[in-house]
Coordinates of N, CA and C in Angstrom, one line a residue:
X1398 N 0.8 -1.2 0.0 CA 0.0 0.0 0.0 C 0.9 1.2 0.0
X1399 N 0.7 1.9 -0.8 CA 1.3 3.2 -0.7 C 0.1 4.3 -0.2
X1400 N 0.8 5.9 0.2 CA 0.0 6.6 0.9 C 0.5 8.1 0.0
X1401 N -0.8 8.7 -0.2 CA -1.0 10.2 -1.4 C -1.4 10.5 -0.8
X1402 N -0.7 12.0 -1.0 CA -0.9 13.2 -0.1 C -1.9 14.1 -0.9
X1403 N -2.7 14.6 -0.8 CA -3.6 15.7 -1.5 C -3.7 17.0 -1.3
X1404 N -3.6 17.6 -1.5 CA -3.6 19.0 -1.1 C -4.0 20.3 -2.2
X1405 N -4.6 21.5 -1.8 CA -5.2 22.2 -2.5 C -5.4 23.8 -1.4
X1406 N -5.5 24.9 -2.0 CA -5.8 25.8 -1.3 C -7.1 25.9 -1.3
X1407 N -7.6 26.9 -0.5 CA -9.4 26.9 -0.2 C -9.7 27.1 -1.0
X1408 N -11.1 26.2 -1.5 CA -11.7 26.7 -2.8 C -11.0 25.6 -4.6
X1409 N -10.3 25.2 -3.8 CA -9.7 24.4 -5.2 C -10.6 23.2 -5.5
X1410 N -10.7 22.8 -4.7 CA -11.6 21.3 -5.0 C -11.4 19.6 -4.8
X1411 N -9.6 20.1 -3.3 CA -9.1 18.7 -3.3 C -10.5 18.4 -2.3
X1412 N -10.9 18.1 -1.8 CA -12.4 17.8 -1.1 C -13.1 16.8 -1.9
X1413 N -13.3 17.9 -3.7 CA -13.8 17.1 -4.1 C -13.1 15.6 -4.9
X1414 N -12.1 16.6 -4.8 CA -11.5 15.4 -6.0 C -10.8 13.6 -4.7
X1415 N -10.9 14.3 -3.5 CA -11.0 12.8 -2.6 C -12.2 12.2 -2.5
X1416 N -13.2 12.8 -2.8 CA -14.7 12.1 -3.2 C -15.0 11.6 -4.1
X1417 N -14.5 11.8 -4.8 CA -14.2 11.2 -6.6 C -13.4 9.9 -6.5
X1418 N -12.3 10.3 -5.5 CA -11.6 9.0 -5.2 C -12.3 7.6 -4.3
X1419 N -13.1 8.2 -3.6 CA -13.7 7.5 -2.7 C -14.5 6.8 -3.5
X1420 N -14.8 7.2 -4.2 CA -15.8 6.3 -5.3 C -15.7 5.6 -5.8
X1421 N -13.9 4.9 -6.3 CA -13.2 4.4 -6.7 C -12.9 3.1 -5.6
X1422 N -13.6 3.3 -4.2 CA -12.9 2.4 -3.2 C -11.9 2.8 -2.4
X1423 N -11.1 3.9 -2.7 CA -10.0 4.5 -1.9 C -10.3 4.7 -0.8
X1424 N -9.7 4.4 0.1 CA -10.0 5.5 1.5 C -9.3 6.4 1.8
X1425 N -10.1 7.6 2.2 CA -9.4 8.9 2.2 C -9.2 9.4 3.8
X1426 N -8.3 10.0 4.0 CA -8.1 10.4 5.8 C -8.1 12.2 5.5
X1427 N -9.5 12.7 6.3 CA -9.4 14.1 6.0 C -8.8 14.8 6.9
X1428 N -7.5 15.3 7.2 CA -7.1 15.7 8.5 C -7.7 16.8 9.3
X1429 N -8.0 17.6 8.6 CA -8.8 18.9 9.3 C -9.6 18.1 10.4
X1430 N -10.4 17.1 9.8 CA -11.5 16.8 10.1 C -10.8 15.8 11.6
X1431 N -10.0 15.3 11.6 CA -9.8 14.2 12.3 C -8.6 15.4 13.7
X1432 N -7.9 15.8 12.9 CA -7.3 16.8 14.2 C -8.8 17.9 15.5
X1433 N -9.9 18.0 14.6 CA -10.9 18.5 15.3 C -11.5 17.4 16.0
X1434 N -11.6 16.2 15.9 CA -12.1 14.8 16.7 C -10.7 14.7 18.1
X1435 N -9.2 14.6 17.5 CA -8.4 14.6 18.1 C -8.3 15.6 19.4
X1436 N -8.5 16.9 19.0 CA -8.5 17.7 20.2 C -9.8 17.7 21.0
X1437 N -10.5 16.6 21.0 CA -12.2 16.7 21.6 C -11.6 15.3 22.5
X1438 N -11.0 14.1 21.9 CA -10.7 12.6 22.0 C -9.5 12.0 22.5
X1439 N -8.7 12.9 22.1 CA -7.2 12.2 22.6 C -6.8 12.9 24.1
X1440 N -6.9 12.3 24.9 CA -6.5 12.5 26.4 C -5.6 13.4 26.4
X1441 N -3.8 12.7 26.1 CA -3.0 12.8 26.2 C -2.9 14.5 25.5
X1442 N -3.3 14.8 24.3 CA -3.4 16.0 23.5 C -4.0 17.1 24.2
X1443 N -5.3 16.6 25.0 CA -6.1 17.7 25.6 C -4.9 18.1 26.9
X1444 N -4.5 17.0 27.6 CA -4.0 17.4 29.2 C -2.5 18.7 27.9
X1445 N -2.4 18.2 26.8 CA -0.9 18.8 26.1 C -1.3 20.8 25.8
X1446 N -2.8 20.3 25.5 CA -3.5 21.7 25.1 C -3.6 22.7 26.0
X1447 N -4.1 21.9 27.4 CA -4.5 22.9 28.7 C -3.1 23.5 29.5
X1448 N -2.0 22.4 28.8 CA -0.9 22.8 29.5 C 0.0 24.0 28.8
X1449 N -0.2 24.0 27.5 CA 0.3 25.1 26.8 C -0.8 26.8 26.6
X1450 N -2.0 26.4 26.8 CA -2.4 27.4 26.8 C -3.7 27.6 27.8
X1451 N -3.7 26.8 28.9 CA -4.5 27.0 30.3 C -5.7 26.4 29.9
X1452 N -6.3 26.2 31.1 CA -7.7 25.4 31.5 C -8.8 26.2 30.4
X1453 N -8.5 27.8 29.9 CA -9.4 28.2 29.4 C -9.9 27.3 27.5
X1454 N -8.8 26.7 27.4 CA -8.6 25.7 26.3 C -10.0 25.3 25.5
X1455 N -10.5 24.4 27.6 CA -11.7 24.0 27.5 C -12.7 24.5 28.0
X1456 N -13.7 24.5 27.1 CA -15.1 25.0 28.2 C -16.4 23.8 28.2
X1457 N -16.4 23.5 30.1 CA -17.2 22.4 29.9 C -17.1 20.8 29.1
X1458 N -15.8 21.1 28.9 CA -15.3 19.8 28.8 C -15.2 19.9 26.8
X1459 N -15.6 20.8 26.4 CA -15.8 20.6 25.0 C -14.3 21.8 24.4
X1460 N -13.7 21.5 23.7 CA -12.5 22.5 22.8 C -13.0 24.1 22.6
X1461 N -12.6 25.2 23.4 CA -13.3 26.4 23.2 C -12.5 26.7 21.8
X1462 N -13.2 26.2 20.6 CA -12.3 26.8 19.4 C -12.6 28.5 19.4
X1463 N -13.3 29.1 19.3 CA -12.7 30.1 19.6 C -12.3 31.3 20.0
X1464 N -11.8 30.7 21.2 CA -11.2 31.0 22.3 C -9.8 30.8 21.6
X1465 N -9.5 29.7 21.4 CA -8.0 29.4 21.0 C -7.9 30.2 19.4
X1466 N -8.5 30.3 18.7 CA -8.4 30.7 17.0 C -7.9 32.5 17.5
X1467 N -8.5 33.1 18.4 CA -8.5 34.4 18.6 C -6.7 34.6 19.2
X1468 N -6.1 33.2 20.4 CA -5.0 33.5 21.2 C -4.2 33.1 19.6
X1469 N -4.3 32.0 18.6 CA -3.4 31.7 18.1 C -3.3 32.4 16.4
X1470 N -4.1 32.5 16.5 CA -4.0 33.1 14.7 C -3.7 34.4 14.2
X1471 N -3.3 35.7 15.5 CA -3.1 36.5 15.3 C -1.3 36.7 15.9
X1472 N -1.2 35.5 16.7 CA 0.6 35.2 17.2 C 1.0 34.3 16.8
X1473 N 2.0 34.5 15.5 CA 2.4 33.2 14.8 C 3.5 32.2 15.8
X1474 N 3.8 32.9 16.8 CA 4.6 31.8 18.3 C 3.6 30.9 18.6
X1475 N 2.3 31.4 18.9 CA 1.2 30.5 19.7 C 0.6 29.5 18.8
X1476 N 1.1 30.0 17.3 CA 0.1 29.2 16.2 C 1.4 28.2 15.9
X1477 N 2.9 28.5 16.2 CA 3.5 27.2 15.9 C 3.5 26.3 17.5
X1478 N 3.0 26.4 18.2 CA 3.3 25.7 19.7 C 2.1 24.7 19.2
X1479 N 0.8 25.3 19.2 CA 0.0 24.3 18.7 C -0.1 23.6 17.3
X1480 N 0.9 24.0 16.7 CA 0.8 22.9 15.4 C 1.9 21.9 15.9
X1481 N 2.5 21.9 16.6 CA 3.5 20.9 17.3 C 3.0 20.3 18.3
X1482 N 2.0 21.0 18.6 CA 1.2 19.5 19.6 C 0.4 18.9 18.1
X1483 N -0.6 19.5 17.9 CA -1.3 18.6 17.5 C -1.1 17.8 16.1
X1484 N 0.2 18.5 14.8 CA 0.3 18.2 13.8 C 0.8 16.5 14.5
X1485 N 1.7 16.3 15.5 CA 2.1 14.9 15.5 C 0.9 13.9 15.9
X1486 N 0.4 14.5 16.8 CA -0.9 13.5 17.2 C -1.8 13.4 15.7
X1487 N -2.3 14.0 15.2 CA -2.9 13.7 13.7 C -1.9 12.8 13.0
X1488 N -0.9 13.1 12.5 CA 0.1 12.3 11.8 C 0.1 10.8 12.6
X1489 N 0.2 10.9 13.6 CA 0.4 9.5 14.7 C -0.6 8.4 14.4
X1490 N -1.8 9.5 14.3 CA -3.5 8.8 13.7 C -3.6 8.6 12.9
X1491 N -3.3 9.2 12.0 CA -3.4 8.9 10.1 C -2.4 7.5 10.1
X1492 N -1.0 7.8 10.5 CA -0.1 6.3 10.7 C -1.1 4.6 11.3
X1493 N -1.8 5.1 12.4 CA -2.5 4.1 12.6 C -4.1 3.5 12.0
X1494 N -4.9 5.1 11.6 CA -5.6 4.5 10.6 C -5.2 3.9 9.4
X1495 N -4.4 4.0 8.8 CA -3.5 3.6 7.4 C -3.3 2.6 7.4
X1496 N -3.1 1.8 8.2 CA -2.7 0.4 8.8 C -4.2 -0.4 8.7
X1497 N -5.1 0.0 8.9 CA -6.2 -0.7 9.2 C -7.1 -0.8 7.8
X1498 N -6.6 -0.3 6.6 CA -7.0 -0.1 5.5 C -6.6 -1.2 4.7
X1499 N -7.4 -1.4 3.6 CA -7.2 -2.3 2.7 C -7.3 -2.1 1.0
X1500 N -7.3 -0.8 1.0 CA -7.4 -0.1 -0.3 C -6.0 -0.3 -0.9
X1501 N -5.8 -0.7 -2.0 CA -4.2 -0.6 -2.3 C -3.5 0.9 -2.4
X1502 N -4.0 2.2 -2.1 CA -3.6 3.1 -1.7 C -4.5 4.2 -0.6
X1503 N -3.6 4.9 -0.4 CA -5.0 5.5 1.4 C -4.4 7.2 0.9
X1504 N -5.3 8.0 1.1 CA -5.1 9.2 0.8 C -4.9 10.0 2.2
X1505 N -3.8 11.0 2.1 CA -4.2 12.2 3.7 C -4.3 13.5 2.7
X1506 N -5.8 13.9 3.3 CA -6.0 15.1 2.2 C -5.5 16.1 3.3
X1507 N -5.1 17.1 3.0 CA -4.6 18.4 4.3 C -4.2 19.2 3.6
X1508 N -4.7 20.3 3.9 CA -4.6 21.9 2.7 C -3.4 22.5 3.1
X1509 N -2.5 21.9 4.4 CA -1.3 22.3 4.7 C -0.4 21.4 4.4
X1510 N -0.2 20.5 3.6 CA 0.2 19.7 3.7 C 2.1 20.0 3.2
X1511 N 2.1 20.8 2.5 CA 3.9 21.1 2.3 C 4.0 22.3 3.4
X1512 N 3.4 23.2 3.9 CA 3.7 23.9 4.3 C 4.0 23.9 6.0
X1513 N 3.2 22.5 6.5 CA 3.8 21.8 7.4 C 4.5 20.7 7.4
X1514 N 5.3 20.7 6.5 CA 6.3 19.6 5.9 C 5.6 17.9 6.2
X1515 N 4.1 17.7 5.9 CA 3.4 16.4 6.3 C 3.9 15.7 4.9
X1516 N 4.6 16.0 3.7 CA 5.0 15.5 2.6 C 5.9 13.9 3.3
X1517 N 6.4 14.4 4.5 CA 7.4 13.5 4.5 C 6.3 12.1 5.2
X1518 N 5.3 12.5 5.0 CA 4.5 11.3 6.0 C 3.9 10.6 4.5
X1519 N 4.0 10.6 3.2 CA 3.2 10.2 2.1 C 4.4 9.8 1.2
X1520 N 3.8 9.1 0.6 CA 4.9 8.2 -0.6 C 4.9 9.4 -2.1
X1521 N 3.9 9.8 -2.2 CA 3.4 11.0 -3.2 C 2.6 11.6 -2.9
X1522 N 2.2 13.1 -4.0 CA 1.8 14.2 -3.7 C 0.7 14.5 -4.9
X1523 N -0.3 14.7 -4.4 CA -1.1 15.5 -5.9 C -1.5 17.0 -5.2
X1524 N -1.5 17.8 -6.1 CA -2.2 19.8 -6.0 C -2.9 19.5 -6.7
X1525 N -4.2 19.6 -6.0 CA -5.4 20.6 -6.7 C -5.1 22.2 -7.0
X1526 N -5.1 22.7 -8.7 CA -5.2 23.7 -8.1 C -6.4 24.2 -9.1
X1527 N -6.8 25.3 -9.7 CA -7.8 26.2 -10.2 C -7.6 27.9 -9.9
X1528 N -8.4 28.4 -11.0 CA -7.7 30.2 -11.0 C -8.4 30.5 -9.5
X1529 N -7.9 31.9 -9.3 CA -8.0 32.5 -8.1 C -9.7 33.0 -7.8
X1530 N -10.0 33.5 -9.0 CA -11.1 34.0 -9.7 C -12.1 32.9 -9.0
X1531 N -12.1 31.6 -9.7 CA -13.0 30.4 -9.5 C -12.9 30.2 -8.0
X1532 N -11.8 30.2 -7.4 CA -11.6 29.4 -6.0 C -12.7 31.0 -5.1
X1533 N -12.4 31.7 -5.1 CA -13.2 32.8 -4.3 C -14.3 32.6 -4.5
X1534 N -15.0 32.5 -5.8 CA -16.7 32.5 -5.9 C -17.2 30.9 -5.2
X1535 N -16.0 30.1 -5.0 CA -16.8 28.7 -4.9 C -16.5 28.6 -3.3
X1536 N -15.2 29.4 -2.6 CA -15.5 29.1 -1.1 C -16.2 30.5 -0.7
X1537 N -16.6 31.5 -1.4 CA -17.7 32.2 -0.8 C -19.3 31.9 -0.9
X1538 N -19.3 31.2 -1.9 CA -20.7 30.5 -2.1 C -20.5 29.1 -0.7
X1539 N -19.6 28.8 -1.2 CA -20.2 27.5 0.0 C -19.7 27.4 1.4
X1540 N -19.0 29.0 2.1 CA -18.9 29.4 3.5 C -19.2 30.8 3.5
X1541 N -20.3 30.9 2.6 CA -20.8 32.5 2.4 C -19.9 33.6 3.6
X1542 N -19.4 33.5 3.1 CA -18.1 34.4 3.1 C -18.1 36.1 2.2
X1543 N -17.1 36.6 2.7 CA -17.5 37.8 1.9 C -15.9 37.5 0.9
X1544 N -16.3 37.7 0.0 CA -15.3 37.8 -1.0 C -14.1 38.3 -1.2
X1545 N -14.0 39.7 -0.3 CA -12.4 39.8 -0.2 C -11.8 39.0 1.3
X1546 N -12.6 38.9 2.2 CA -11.9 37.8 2.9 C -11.4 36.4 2.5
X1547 N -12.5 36.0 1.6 CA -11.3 34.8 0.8 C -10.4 35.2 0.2
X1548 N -10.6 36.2 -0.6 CA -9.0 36.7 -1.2 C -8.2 36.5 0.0
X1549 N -8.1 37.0 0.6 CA -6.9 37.6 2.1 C -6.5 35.9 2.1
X1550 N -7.5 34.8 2.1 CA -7.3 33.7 2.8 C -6.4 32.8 1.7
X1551 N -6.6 33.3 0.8 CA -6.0 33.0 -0.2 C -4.7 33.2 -0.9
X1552 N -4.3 34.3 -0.4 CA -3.1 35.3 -0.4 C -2.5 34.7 0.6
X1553 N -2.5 34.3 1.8 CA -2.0 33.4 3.1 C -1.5 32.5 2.6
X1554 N -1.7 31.7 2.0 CA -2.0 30.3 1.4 C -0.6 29.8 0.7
X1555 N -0.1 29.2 0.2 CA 1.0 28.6 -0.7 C 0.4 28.9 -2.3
X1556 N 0.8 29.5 -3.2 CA 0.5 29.6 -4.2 C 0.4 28.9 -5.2
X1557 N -0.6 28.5 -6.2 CA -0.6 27.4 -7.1 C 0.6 26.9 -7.8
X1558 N 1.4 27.8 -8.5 CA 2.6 27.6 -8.6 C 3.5 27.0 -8.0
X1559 N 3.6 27.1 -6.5 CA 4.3 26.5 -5.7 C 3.7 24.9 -5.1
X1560 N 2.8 25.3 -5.4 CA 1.9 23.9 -4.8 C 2.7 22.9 -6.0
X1561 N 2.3 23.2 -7.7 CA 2.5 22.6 -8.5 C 4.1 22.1 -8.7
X1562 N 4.9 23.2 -8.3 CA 6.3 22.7 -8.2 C 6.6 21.6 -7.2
X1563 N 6.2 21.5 -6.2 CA 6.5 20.9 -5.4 C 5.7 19.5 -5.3
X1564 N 4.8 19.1 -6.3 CA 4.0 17.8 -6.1 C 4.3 17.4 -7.4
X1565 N 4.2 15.8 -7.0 CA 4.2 14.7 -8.0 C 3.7 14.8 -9.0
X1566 N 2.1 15.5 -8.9 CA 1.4 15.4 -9.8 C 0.2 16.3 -9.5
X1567 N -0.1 17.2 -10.4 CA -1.1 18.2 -10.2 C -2.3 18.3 -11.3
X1568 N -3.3 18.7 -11.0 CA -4.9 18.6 -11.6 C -5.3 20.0 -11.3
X1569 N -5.8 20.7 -12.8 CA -6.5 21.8 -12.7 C -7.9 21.9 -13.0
X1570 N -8.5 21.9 -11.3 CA -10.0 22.1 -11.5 C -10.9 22.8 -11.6
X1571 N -11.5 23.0 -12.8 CA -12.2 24.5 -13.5 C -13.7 23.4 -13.6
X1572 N -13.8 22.1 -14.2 CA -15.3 21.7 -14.2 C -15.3 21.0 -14.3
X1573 N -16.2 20.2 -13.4 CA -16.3 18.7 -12.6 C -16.6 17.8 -13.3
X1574 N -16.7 17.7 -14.8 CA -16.8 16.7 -15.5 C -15.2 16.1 -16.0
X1575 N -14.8 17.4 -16.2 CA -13.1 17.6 -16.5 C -12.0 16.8 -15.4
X1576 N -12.6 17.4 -14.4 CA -11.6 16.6 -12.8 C -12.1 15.3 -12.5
X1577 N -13.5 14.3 -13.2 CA -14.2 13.6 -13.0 C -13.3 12.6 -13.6
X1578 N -12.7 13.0 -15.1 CA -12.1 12.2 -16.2 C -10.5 11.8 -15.2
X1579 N -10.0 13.4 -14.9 CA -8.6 13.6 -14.1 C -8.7 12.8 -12.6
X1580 N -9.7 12.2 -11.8 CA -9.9 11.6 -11.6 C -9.7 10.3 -11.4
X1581 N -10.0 9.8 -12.4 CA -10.1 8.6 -13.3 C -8.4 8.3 -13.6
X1582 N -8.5 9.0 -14.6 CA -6.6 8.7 -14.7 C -5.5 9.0 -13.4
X1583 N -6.0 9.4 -12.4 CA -5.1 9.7 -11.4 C -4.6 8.5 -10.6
X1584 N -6.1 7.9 -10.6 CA -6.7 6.8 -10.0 C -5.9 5.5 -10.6
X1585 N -6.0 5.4 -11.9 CA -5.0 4.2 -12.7 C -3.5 4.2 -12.4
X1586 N -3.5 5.6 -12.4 CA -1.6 6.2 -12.4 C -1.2 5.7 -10.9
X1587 N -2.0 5.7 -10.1 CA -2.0 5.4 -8.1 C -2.2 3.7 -8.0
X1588 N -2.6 3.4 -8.4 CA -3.2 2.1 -8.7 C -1.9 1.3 -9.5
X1589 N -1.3 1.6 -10.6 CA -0.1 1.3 -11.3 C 1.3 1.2 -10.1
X1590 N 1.0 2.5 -9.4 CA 2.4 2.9 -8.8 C 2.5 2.1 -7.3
X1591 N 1.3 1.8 -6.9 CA 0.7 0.6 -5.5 C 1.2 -0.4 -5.9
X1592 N 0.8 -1.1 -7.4 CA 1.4 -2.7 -7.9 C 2.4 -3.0 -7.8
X1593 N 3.7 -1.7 -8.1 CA 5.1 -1.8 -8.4 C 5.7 -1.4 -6.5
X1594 N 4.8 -1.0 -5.3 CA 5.5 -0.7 -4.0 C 5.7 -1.8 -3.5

């Protein structure tokens, strides 16, 4: 089994294009999604959370996100302390869900994924990417959002260009019949590269 990293800035459509894969049988590990379970579920993480940034962490026993989004996203010190608790606890998880799979390849989608050097946890790499133009109208439509705040979010972000230099293999998603096909072939190319690991 080998393990593909996916990655995309907001609005690109790696989301979609691991749903596309799922359809295929793949199993996909969404990290966002599983680091938000981790900091609710993992003991060890939470006592790691309250100790780096106080009891106020939690309220009532549930993750005060935020509480913490407000201490960490505007101090890039506070924002690397907690990506160093929790980037390994995720990674640790993805290592042990990955194991329990039977797909001849397992995906970790994560929209940070070079930018927190998680490359080194995957055998290969695919970018999503799509123009800038597209990516704003699609994550303001679907986190109705105001439009230059996705810009801003987007400007933060690793640049498509750089995303594309840096991965194995990249897909540009403009229309979902198009990334449906790209898909498809990605799928064969992953599937080829699993037979020969």
């Amino acid at each position: 089994m080998i393990k593909v990293g996916i990655t995309g800035g907001i609005g690109s459509g790696k989301s979609t294009l691991c749903r596309l894969l799922e359809e295929f049988g793949v199993a996909v590990y969404y990290s966002d999604d599983w680091a938000k379970e981790l900091m609710h579920a993992d003991q060890a993480l939470r006592e790691a959370l309250v100790a780096e940034f106080g009891e106020e962490v939690y309220c009532d026993g549930v993750l005060n996100r935020a509480w913490l989004s407000e201490r960490v996203f505007r101090n890039p010190e506070r924002l690397a302390a907690l990506n160093r608790l929790v980037h390994p606890a995720v990674m640790a998880d993805f290592e042990r869900w990955a194991e329990g799979q039977i797909s001849p390849y397992v995906v970790l989608e994560s929209a940070i994924l070079f930018s927190a050097n998680l490359e080194t946890y995957v055998d290969c790499t695919v970018a999503v990417l799509a123009p800038v133009s597209l990516r704003v109208e699609r994550a303001s439509q679907r986190d109705g959002a105001d439009k230059e705040a996705v810009t801003r979010r987007i400007e933060a972000q690793m640049s498509d260009d750089e995303l594309a230099r840096r991965a194995d293999y990249s897909l540009v998603n403009i229309r979902l019949e198009e990334l449906r096909e790209e898909a498809e072939s990605l799928h064969k190319r992953l599937l080829h590269a699993a037979s020969k690991a």
